[in-house]
Amino acid sequence: EPQILVGLLTDATGFPLHVGAFAGNSAETHTMLPMITRFQEAYQLDEVTVVADAGMFSAANKQALIDAGLHYILSVKTPTVPEVIETWRRENPGEDYTHGQIWTQASASDGRKHTTPNTVTHFQYSHDRARRSLRGIKEQVAKAKRAVDGDIAIKRNRYIDLSAPNKKVNYALAAKHRALAGIK
């Protein structure tokens, strides 16, 4: 049976603003820019800010938005401790983040350090997000320890270093993840 993919643009409250149809075999990541372009043309809009989650925001989509001159807000977890937060931690040793604390860092959209910054990234700390992440990390490290000790079978666990001569718990990775807990 033929299928279609429906694209829907909404405002901040979820009110539908624009609807579009695409071939059913189109990936969502390939429909975002055409939907936005059609919306801009239909309503003669010069400036649009795209707000999306990581699922809709591939690297290609991000670059396409930049090339189209559009603004965007993206909510994702960061894989490394950002430079601005590392600086804050060095300047405030032993001090905990506060709920809602925000750091701002200008950077180049292509990740190069020696170019003019054209992107601003805001990082926010959430106490509740941190609590959930830390609980998950604690449980996974405990499970990794039990697996390394031979108490349970190893299926898959990010905190077990299988590249070492003997299996061992990767405490360095757990520490890195703890440092990022609550930051998005």
Short mmCIF file of N, CA and C in Angstrom, two decimals:
data_model
loop_
_atom_site.label_atom_id
_atom_site.label_comp_id
_atom_site.label_asym_id
_atom_site.label_seq_id
_atom_site.Cartn_x
_atom_site.Cartn_y
_atom_site.Cartn_z
N GLU A 1 0.83 -1.19 0.00
CA GLU A 1 0.00 0.00 0.00
C GLU A 1 0.87 1.24 0.00
N PRO A 2 0.48 2.26 -0.74
CA PRO A 2 1.23 3.51 -0.73
C PRO A 2 1.15 4.17 0.65
N GLN A 3 2.26 4.76 1.04
CA GLN A 3 2.30 5.47 2.32
C GLN A 3 2.82 6.88 2.10
N ILE A 4 2.42 7.77 2.99
CA ILE A 4 2.95 9.13 2.96
C ILE A 4 3.48 9.48 4.34
N LEU A 5 4.37 10.43 4.37
CA LEU A 5 4.90 10.97 5.62
C LEU A 5 4.37 12.38 5.74
N VAL A 6 3.74 12.68 6.85
CA VAL A 6 3.17 14.00 7.06
C VAL A 6 4.11 14.81 7.93
N GLY A 7 4.46 16.00 7.44
CA GLY A 7 5.29 16.92 8.22
C GLY A 7 4.39 17.97 8.85
N LEU A 8 4.64 18.30 10.11
CA LEU A 8 3.80 19.26 10.82
C LEU A 8 4.70 20.25 11.56
N LEU A 9 4.50 21.53 11.28
CA LEU A 9 5.19 22.59 12.02
C LEU A 9 4.21 23.17 13.01
N THR A 10 4.66 23.34 14.26
CA THR A 10 3.78 23.88 15.30
C THR A 10 4.44 25.08 15.96
N ASP A 11 3.64 25.83 16.70
CA ASP A 11 4.22 26.90 17.52
C ASP A 11 4.63 26.31 18.86
N ALA A 12 5.07 27.14 19.78
CA ALA A 12 5.57 26.67 21.07
C ALA A 12 4.51 25.95 21.89
N THR A 13 3.23 26.22 21.64
CA THR A 13 2.16 25.58 22.40
C THR A 13 1.65 24.32 21.74
N GLY A 14 2.19 23.99 20.55
CA GLY A 14 1.73 22.80 19.84
C GLY A 14 0.65 23.08 18.82
N PHE A 15 0.29 24.35 18.64
CA PHE A 15 -0.75 24.72 17.67
C PHE A 15 -0.19 24.52 16.26
N PRO A 16 -0.89 23.77 15.40
CA PRO A 16 -0.39 23.51 14.04
C PRO A 16 -0.32 24.79 13.21
N LEU A 17 0.81 24.99 12.55
CA LEU A 17 1.00 26.16 11.70
C LEU A 17 1.06 25.80 10.23
N HIS A 18 1.63 24.63 9.91
CA HIS A 18 1.81 24.26 8.51
C HIS A 18 1.90 22.74 8.42
N VAL A 19 1.29 22.17 7.38
CA VAL A 19 1.31 20.72 7.17
C VAL A 19 1.86 20.45 5.78
N GLY A 20 2.63 19.40 5.64
CA GLY A 20 3.17 19.01 4.34
C GLY A 20 3.17 17.50 4.21
N ALA A 21 3.17 17.00 2.97
CA ALA A 21 3.17 15.56 2.73
C ALA A 21 4.40 15.19 1.90
N PHE A 22 4.98 14.05 2.23
CA PHE A 22 6.17 13.56 1.55
C PHE A 22 5.99 12.08 1.25
N ALA A 23 6.80 11.55 0.35
CA ALA A 23 6.76 10.11 0.06
C ALA A 23 7.03 9.34 1.34
N GLY A 24 6.37 8.22 1.49
CA GLY A 24 6.46 7.44 2.72
C GLY A 24 7.84 6.92 3.03
N ASN A 25 8.70 6.81 2.01
CA ASN A 25 10.05 6.30 2.26
C ASN A 25 11.05 7.42 2.54
N SER A 26 10.56 8.63 2.79
CA SER A 26 11.44 9.77 3.11
C SER A 26 11.80 9.74 4.59
N ALA A 27 13.08 9.91 4.87
CA ALA A 27 13.51 10.00 6.27
C ALA A 27 13.10 11.35 6.82
N GLU A 28 12.76 11.39 8.10
CA GLU A 28 12.35 12.66 8.72
C GLU A 28 13.43 13.72 8.59
N THR A 29 14.68 13.28 8.63
CA THR A 29 15.77 14.24 8.53
C THR A 29 15.86 14.89 7.15
N HIS A 30 15.23 14.28 6.14
CA HIS A 30 15.25 14.85 4.78
C HIS A 30 14.01 15.69 4.48
N THR A 31 13.12 15.81 5.42
CA THR A 31 11.90 16.58 5.18
C THR A 31 11.88 17.91 5.93
N MET A 32 12.78 18.08 6.88
CA MET A 32 12.73 19.27 7.73
C MET A 32 12.96 20.56 6.94
N LEU A 33 14.05 20.65 6.19
CA LEU A 33 14.35 21.89 5.47
C LEU A 33 13.29 22.21 4.41
N PRO A 34 12.83 21.23 3.61
CA PRO A 34 11.76 21.55 2.66
C PRO A 34 10.49 22.07 3.34
N MET A 35 10.15 21.52 4.50
CA MET A 35 8.97 22.00 5.24
C MET A 35 9.16 23.45 5.67
N ILE A 36 10.33 23.76 6.18
CA ILE A 36 10.60 25.12 6.65
C ILE A 36 10.60 26.10 5.48
N THR A 37 11.20 25.69 4.37
CA THR A 37 11.25 26.55 3.18
C THR A 37 9.84 26.84 2.68
N ARG A 38 9.00 25.82 2.60
CA ARG A 38 7.60 26.02 2.16
C ARG A 38 6.86 26.95 3.11
N PHE A 39 7.10 26.78 4.40
CA PHE A 39 6.46 27.62 5.41
C PHE A 39 6.89 29.08 5.24
N GLN A 40 8.19 29.30 5.05
CA GLN A 40 8.70 30.66 4.85
C GLN A 40 8.08 31.30 3.61
N GLU A 41 8.00 30.53 2.53
CA GLU A 41 7.44 31.06 1.28
C GLU A 41 5.95 31.35 1.43
N ALA A 42 5.22 30.47 2.09
CA ALA A 42 3.78 30.64 2.24
C ALA A 42 3.43 31.88 3.05
N TYR A 43 4.25 32.20 4.03
CA TYR A 43 3.93 33.32 4.92
C TYR A 43 4.92 34.49 4.81
N GLN A 44 5.76 34.48 3.77
CA GLN A 44 6.74 35.54 3.51
C GLN A 44 7.55 35.89 4.77
N LEU A 45 8.14 34.89 5.38
CA LEU A 45 8.93 35.10 6.59
C LEU A 45 10.41 35.18 6.26
N ASP A 46 11.06 36.21 6.77
CA ASP A 46 12.50 36.36 6.54
C ASP A 46 13.31 35.60 7.58
N GLU A 47 12.88 35.65 8.83
CA GLU A 47 13.62 35.00 9.91
C GLU A 47 12.78 33.91 10.55
N VAL A 48 13.38 32.74 10.67
CA VAL A 48 12.73 31.60 11.32
C VAL A 48 13.77 30.97 12.24
N THR A 49 13.36 30.62 13.44
CA THR A 49 14.23 29.88 14.35
C THR A 49 13.66 28.48 14.49
N VAL A 50 14.46 27.50 14.17
CA VAL A 50 14.04 26.10 14.21
C VAL A 50 14.40 25.54 15.58
N VAL A 51 13.42 24.94 16.26
CA VAL A 51 13.65 24.28 17.54
C VAL A 51 13.40 22.80 17.30
N ALA A 52 14.43 21.98 17.55
CA ALA A 52 14.30 20.55 17.26
C ALA A 52 15.07 19.74 18.30
N ASP A 53 14.69 18.47 18.40
CA ASP A 53 15.44 17.57 19.27
C ASP A 53 16.50 16.87 18.43
N ALA A 54 17.33 16.10 19.08
CA ALA A 54 18.44 15.46 18.39
C ALA A 54 17.97 14.48 17.31
N GLY A 55 16.81 13.87 17.47
CA GLY A 55 16.29 12.92 16.50
C GLY A 55 16.02 13.54 15.14
N MET A 56 15.65 14.80 15.12
CA MET A 56 15.35 15.50 13.87
C MET A 56 16.56 16.26 13.34
N PHE A 57 17.62 16.30 14.08
CA PHE A 57 18.70 17.22 13.76
C PHE A 57 19.98 16.47 13.43
N SER A 58 20.11 16.02 12.20
CA SER A 58 21.35 15.37 11.78
C SER A 58 22.40 16.43 11.49
N ALA A 59 23.64 16.02 11.34
CA ALA A 59 24.71 16.97 11.00
C ALA A 59 24.41 17.63 9.66
N ALA A 60 23.86 16.86 8.72
CA ALA A 60 23.52 17.42 7.40
C ALA A 60 22.41 18.46 7.53
N ASN A 61 21.39 18.18 8.37
CA ASN A 61 20.32 19.16 8.58
C ASN A 61 20.86 20.43 9.22
N LYS A 62 21.74 20.28 10.18
CA LYS A 62 22.32 21.45 10.84
C LYS A 62 23.06 22.31 9.83
N GLN A 63 23.87 21.68 8.99
CA GLN A 63 24.62 22.43 7.99
C GLN A 63 23.68 23.06 6.97
N ALA A 64 22.62 22.36 6.59
CA ALA A 64 21.65 22.91 5.63
C ALA A 64 20.96 24.14 6.21
N LEU A 65 20.63 24.11 7.50
CA LEU A 65 20.01 25.28 8.14
C LEU A 65 20.99 26.45 8.17
N ILE A 66 22.25 26.18 8.49
CA ILE A 66 23.26 27.23 8.51
C ILE A 66 23.42 27.82 7.11
N ASP A 67 23.51 26.94 6.11
CA ASP A 67 23.66 27.40 4.72
C ASP A 67 22.46 28.22 4.27
N ALA A 68 21.26 27.88 4.78
CA ALA A 68 20.04 28.60 4.41
C ALA A 68 19.89 29.90 5.21
N GLY A 69 20.81 30.14 6.15
CA GLY A 69 20.76 31.36 6.94
C GLY A 69 19.70 31.34 8.03
N LEU A 70 19.30 30.15 8.45
CA LEU A 70 18.27 30.02 9.49
C LEU A 70 18.92 29.91 10.87
N HIS A 71 18.20 30.34 11.88
CA HIS A 71 18.63 30.19 13.27
C HIS A 71 18.06 28.86 13.78
N TYR A 72 18.72 28.29 14.78
CA TYR A 72 18.21 27.04 15.33
C TYR A 72 18.51 26.93 16.82
N ILE A 73 17.67 26.16 17.48
CA ILE A 73 17.86 25.80 18.88
C ILE A 73 17.76 24.29 18.92
N LEU A 74 18.76 23.64 19.46
CA LEU A 74 18.83 22.20 19.49
C LEU A 74 19.08 21.73 20.91
N SER A 75 18.34 20.73 21.34
CA SER A 75 18.50 20.20 22.69
C SER A 75 19.13 18.81 22.61
N VAL A 76 20.40 18.73 22.98
CA VAL A 76 21.11 17.45 22.98
C VAL A 76 22.05 17.39 24.18
N LYS A 77 22.41 16.18 24.55
CA LYS A 77 23.44 16.02 25.57
C LYS A 77 24.79 16.14 24.88
N THR A 78 25.75 16.67 25.59
CA THR A 78 27.08 16.86 25.02
C THR A 78 27.98 15.68 25.41
N PRO A 79 28.80 15.16 24.48
CA PRO A 79 29.63 14.00 24.78
C PRO A 79 30.89 14.32 25.58
N THR A 80 31.28 15.58 25.61
CA THR A 80 32.48 15.98 26.35
C THR A 80 32.16 17.20 27.21
N VAL A 81 32.95 17.40 28.24
CA VAL A 81 32.74 18.57 29.09
C VAL A 81 33.15 19.80 28.28
N PRO A 82 32.22 20.72 28.04
CA PRO A 82 32.53 21.91 27.25
C PRO A 82 33.60 22.77 27.91
N GLU A 83 34.35 23.48 27.08
CA GLU A 83 35.44 24.33 27.55
C GLU A 83 34.97 25.35 28.59
N VAL A 84 33.82 25.95 28.36
CA VAL A 84 33.31 26.98 29.27
C VAL A 84 33.01 26.38 30.66
N ILE A 85 32.56 25.14 30.70
CA ILE A 85 32.27 24.48 31.99
C ILE A 85 33.57 24.04 32.65
N GLU A 86 34.53 23.56 31.86
CA GLU A 86 35.85 23.22 32.42
C GLU A 86 36.47 24.44 33.08
N THR A 87 36.37 25.59 32.44
CA THR A 87 36.90 26.84 33.00
C THR A 87 36.19 27.17 34.30
N TRP A 88 34.87 27.04 34.32
CA TRP A 88 34.09 27.33 35.53
C TRP A 88 34.52 26.39 36.66
N ARG A 89 34.74 25.12 36.34
CA ARG A 89 35.13 24.15 37.37
C ARG A 89 36.52 24.47 37.93
N ARG A 90 37.44 24.92 37.08
CA ARG A 90 38.78 25.30 37.56
C ARG A 90 38.70 26.53 38.45
N GLU A 91 37.82 27.47 38.10
CA GLU A 91 37.70 28.72 38.86
C GLU A 91 36.85 28.56 40.12
N ASN A 92 36.08 27.49 40.22
CA ASN A 92 35.20 27.24 41.37
C ASN A 92 35.41 25.83 41.91
N PRO A 93 36.63 25.48 42.34
CA PRO A 93 36.90 24.11 42.79
C PRO A 93 36.03 23.73 43.99
N GLY A 94 35.49 22.52 43.92
CA GLY A 94 34.68 22.02 45.02
C GLY A 94 33.27 22.56 45.08
N GLU A 95 32.94 23.50 44.21
CA GLU A 95 31.60 24.09 44.21
C GLU A 95 30.68 23.29 43.28
N ASP A 96 29.46 23.06 43.73
CA ASP A 96 28.49 22.34 42.92
C ASP A 96 27.77 23.29 41.98
N TYR A 97 27.30 22.72 40.87
CA TYR A 97 26.46 23.51 39.96
C TYR A 97 25.15 23.83 40.68
N THR A 98 24.49 24.90 40.29
CA THR A 98 23.18 25.21 40.84
C THR A 98 22.12 24.88 39.81
N HIS A 99 20.95 24.46 40.28
CA HIS A 99 19.86 24.10 39.38
C HIS A 99 19.53 25.29 38.48
N GLY A 100 19.50 25.04 37.18
CA GLY A 100 19.18 26.09 36.22
C GLY A 100 20.38 26.90 35.77
N GLN A 101 21.56 26.60 36.31
CA GLN A 101 22.76 27.35 35.93
C GLN A 101 23.01 27.21 34.43
N ILE A 102 23.37 28.32 33.78
CA ILE A 102 23.58 28.34 32.34
C ILE A 102 24.97 28.88 32.03
N TRP A 103 25.64 28.23 31.09
CA TRP A 103 26.93 28.69 30.58
C TRP A 103 26.73 28.96 29.09
N THR A 104 27.41 29.96 28.58
CA THR A 104 27.31 30.31 27.16
C THR A 104 28.69 30.28 26.54
N GLN A 105 28.77 29.67 25.36
CA GLN A 105 30.05 29.54 24.67
C GLN A 105 29.87 29.81 23.19
N ALA A 106 30.63 30.74 22.65
CA ALA A 106 30.63 31.00 21.21
C ALA A 106 31.63 30.06 20.55
N SER A 107 31.27 29.55 19.37
CA SER A 107 32.17 28.65 18.65
C SER A 107 31.84 28.69 17.17
N ALA A 108 32.69 28.06 16.39
CA ALA A 108 32.43 27.94 14.96
C ALA A 108 31.53 26.74 14.73
N SER A 109 30.59 26.85 13.82
CA SER A 109 29.63 25.76 13.59
C SER A 109 30.30 24.50 13.06
N ASP A 110 31.48 24.65 12.43
CA ASP A 110 32.18 23.48 11.90
C ASP A 110 33.15 22.87 12.92
N GLY A 111 33.20 23.44 14.14
CA GLY A 111 34.02 22.90 15.21
C GLY A 111 35.46 23.36 15.22
N ARG A 112 35.87 24.13 14.22
CA ARG A 112 37.26 24.61 14.19
C ARG A 112 37.46 25.71 15.22
N LYS A 113 38.62 25.71 15.86
CA LYS A 113 38.89 26.70 16.90
C LYS A 113 39.45 28.00 16.35
N HIS A 114 40.04 27.97 15.17
CA HIS A 114 40.73 29.15 14.64
C HIS A 114 39.91 29.88 13.58
N THR A 115 38.61 29.84 13.69
CA THR A 115 37.75 30.60 12.78
C THR A 115 36.86 31.51 13.61
N THR A 116 36.21 32.42 12.95
CA THR A 116 35.33 33.36 13.65
C THR A 116 34.11 32.62 14.17
N PRO A 117 33.78 32.77 15.45
CA PRO A 117 32.59 32.10 15.99
C PRO A 117 31.31 32.57 15.28
N ASN A 118 30.49 31.61 14.89
CA ASN A 118 29.21 31.94 14.28
C ASN A 118 28.06 31.17 14.92
N THR A 119 28.36 30.50 16.02
CA THR A 119 27.36 29.73 16.74
C THR A 119 27.49 30.03 18.23
N VAL A 120 26.38 30.13 18.90
CA VAL A 120 26.39 30.29 20.35
C VAL A 120 25.71 29.07 20.94
N THR A 121 26.38 28.43 21.88
CA THR A 121 25.83 27.26 22.53
C THR A 121 25.58 27.59 24.00
N HIS A 122 24.40 27.25 24.46
CA HIS A 122 24.04 27.44 25.87
C HIS A 122 23.95 26.06 26.51
N PHE A 123 24.61 25.89 27.62
CA PHE A 123 24.57 24.64 28.37
C PHE A 123 23.84 24.93 29.67
N GLN A 124 22.90 24.05 30.03
CA GLN A 124 22.13 24.26 31.26
C GLN A 124 22.24 23.04 32.15
N TYR A 125 22.35 23.29 33.45
CA TYR A 125 22.39 22.22 34.44
C TYR A 125 21.01 22.07 35.06
N SER A 126 20.55 20.83 35.14
CA SER A 126 19.29 20.52 35.80
C SER A 126 19.56 19.51 36.92
N HIS A 127 19.15 19.85 38.13
CA HIS A 127 19.35 18.96 39.27
C HIS A 127 18.63 17.63 39.04
N ASP A 128 17.39 17.67 38.56
CA ASP A 128 16.63 16.44 38.34
C ASP A 128 17.27 15.57 37.27
N ARG A 129 17.73 16.18 36.18
CA ARG A 129 18.39 15.44 35.11
C ARG A 129 19.67 14.79 35.66
N ALA A 130 20.41 15.53 36.48
CA ALA A 130 21.64 15.01 37.07
C ALA A 130 21.34 13.83 38.00
N ARG A 131 20.31 13.97 38.81
CA ARG A 131 19.95 12.90 39.75
C ARG A 131 19.64 11.61 38.99
N ARG A 132 18.87 11.73 37.91
CA ARG A 132 18.53 10.54 37.12
C ARG A 132 19.77 9.94 36.46
N SER A 133 20.62 10.79 35.89
CA SER A 133 21.83 10.31 35.23
C SER A 133 22.77 9.64 36.22
N LEU A 134 22.98 10.26 37.37
CA LEU A 134 23.90 9.70 38.37
C LEU A 134 23.40 8.37 38.90
N ARG A 135 22.09 8.25 39.08
CA ARG A 135 21.53 6.97 39.53
C ARG A 135 21.80 5.89 38.48
N GLY A 136 21.59 6.21 37.20
CA GLY A 136 21.84 5.26 36.13
C GLY A 136 23.30 4.86 36.03
N ILE A 137 24.20 5.84 36.18
CA ILE A 137 25.63 5.56 36.13
C ILE A 137 26.02 4.64 37.29
N LYS A 138 25.52 4.95 38.49
CA LYS A 138 25.83 4.14 39.67
C LYS A 138 25.38 2.69 39.47
N GLU A 139 24.17 2.51 38.94
CA GLU A 139 23.65 1.16 38.71
C GLU A 139 24.48 0.42 37.66
N GLN A 140 24.85 1.11 36.58
CA GLN A 140 25.63 0.47 35.51
C GLN A 140 27.04 0.12 35.96
N VAL A 141 27.66 0.97 36.77
CA VAL A 141 29.01 0.68 37.28
C VAL A 141 28.95 -0.52 38.23
N ALA A 142 27.93 -0.57 39.08
CA ALA A 142 27.78 -1.71 40.00
C ALA A 142 27.58 -3.00 39.21
N LYS A 143 26.79 -2.93 38.16
CA LYS A 143 26.56 -4.10 37.32
C LYS A 143 27.85 -4.50 36.60
N ALA A 144 28.63 -3.52 36.15
CA ALA A 144 29.91 -3.81 35.50
C ALA A 144 30.86 -4.49 36.47
N LYS A 145 30.88 -4.03 37.71
CA LYS A 145 31.75 -4.63 38.73
C LYS A 145 31.36 -6.08 38.99
N ARG A 146 30.05 -6.32 39.08
CA ARG A 146 29.58 -7.70 39.29
C ARG A 146 29.96 -8.58 38.09
N ALA A 147 29.88 -8.04 36.88
CA ALA A 147 30.23 -8.80 35.68
C ALA A 147 31.73 -9.10 35.64
N VAL A 148 32.55 -8.12 35.97
CA VAL A 148 34.01 -8.32 35.98
C VAL A 148 34.40 -9.32 37.06
N ASP A 149 33.70 -9.29 38.20
CA ASP A 149 33.97 -10.23 39.29
C ASP A 149 33.47 -11.64 38.98
N GLY A 150 32.72 -11.79 37.88
CA GLY A 150 32.22 -13.10 37.48
C GLY A 150 30.89 -13.47 38.10
N ASP A 151 30.25 -12.55 38.80
CA ASP A 151 28.97 -12.85 39.44
C ASP A 151 27.82 -12.92 38.45
N ILE A 152 27.91 -12.16 37.36
CA ILE A 152 26.87 -12.19 36.32
C ILE A 152 27.55 -12.22 34.96
N ALA A 153 26.82 -12.69 33.95
CA ALA A 153 27.37 -12.77 32.60
C ALA A 153 27.47 -11.37 31.99
N ILE A 154 28.49 -11.18 31.17
CA ILE A 154 28.66 -9.90 30.48
C ILE A 154 27.85 -9.95 29.20
N LYS A 155 26.90 -9.07 29.10
CA LYS A 155 26.15 -8.94 27.85
C LYS A 155 26.70 -7.73 27.13
N ARG A 156 26.35 -6.58 27.64
CA ARG A 156 26.88 -5.32 27.11
C ARG A 156 26.84 -4.31 28.23
N ASN A 157 27.94 -3.64 28.45
CA ASN A 157 27.99 -2.62 29.47
C ASN A 157 29.09 -1.64 29.09
N ARG A 158 28.73 -0.38 28.97
CA ARG A 158 29.69 0.63 28.53
C ARG A 158 30.83 0.82 29.52
N TYR A 159 30.65 0.39 30.76
CA TYR A 159 31.67 0.59 31.78
C TYR A 159 32.58 -0.62 31.99
N ILE A 160 32.57 -1.55 31.06
CA ILE A 160 33.50 -2.67 31.10
C ILE A 160 34.50 -2.47 29.97
N ASP A 161 35.79 -2.43 30.32
CA ASP A 161 36.85 -2.27 29.34
C ASP A 161 37.28 -3.66 28.88
N LEU A 162 36.84 -4.04 27.69
CA LEU A 162 37.16 -5.36 27.16
C LEU A 162 38.50 -5.37 26.43
N SER A 163 39.07 -4.19 26.17
CA SER A 163 40.34 -4.11 25.44
C SER A 163 41.54 -4.37 26.36
N ALA A 164 41.34 -4.30 27.66
CA ALA A 164 42.42 -4.57 28.61
C ALA A 164 42.72 -6.07 28.59
N PRO A 165 43.95 -6.47 29.01
CA PRO A 165 44.27 -7.90 29.04
C PRO A 165 43.25 -8.69 29.85
N ASN A 166 42.85 -8.13 30.97
CA ASN A 166 41.77 -8.73 31.76
C ASN A 166 40.63 -7.73 31.78
N LYS A 167 39.42 -8.24 31.77
CA LYS A 167 38.27 -7.33 31.82
C LYS A 167 38.35 -6.50 33.09
N LYS A 168 38.04 -5.21 32.95
CA LYS A 168 38.04 -4.35 34.13
C LYS A 168 36.97 -3.27 33.98
N VAL A 169 36.60 -2.70 35.10
CA VAL A 169 35.61 -1.62 35.12
C VAL A 169 36.30 -0.34 34.64
N ASN A 170 35.66 0.36 33.73
CA ASN A 170 36.20 1.61 33.18
C ASN A 170 35.72 2.78 34.04
N TYR A 171 36.42 3.00 35.15
CA TYR A 171 36.04 4.07 36.08
C TYR A 171 36.28 5.45 35.48
N ALA A 172 37.24 5.58 34.56
CA ALA A 172 37.51 6.88 33.93
C ALA A 172 36.31 7.32 33.10
N LEU A 173 35.70 6.40 32.37
CA LEU A 173 34.52 6.74 31.58
C LEU A 173 33.35 7.11 32.49
N ALA A 174 33.21 6.38 33.59
CA ALA A 174 32.14 6.70 34.55
C ALA A 174 32.36 8.10 35.14
N ALA A 175 33.60 8.46 35.44
CA ALA A 175 33.89 9.79 35.97
C ALA A 175 33.56 10.87 34.94
N LYS A 176 33.87 10.61 33.68
CA LYS A 176 33.55 11.56 32.61
C LYS A 176 32.04 11.76 32.53
N HIS A 177 31.29 10.67 32.59
CA HIS A 177 29.83 10.76 32.53
C HIS A 177 29.25 11.45 33.76
N ARG A 178 29.86 11.23 34.93
CA ARG A 178 29.40 11.93 36.14
C ARG A 178 29.60 13.44 36.00
N ALA A 179 30.72 13.84 35.39
CA ALA A 179 31.01 15.27 35.20
C ALA A 179 29.98 15.93 34.28
N LEU A 180 29.39 15.14 33.39
CA LEU A 180 28.40 15.67 32.44
C LEU A 180 26.96 15.52 32.94
N ALA A 181 26.77 14.83 34.05
CA ALA A 181 25.41 14.56 34.54
C ALA A 181 24.66 15.86 34.79
N GLY A 182 23.50 15.96 34.18
CA GLY A 182 22.64 17.13 34.38
C GLY A 182 22.86 18.25 33.40
N ILE A 183 23.89 18.15 32.56
CA ILE A 183 24.19 19.22 31.61
C ILE A 183 23.65 18.85 30.23
N LYS A 184 22.94 19.79 29.65
CA LYS A 184 22.39 19.57 28.31
C LYS A 184 22.45 20.87 27.56
#
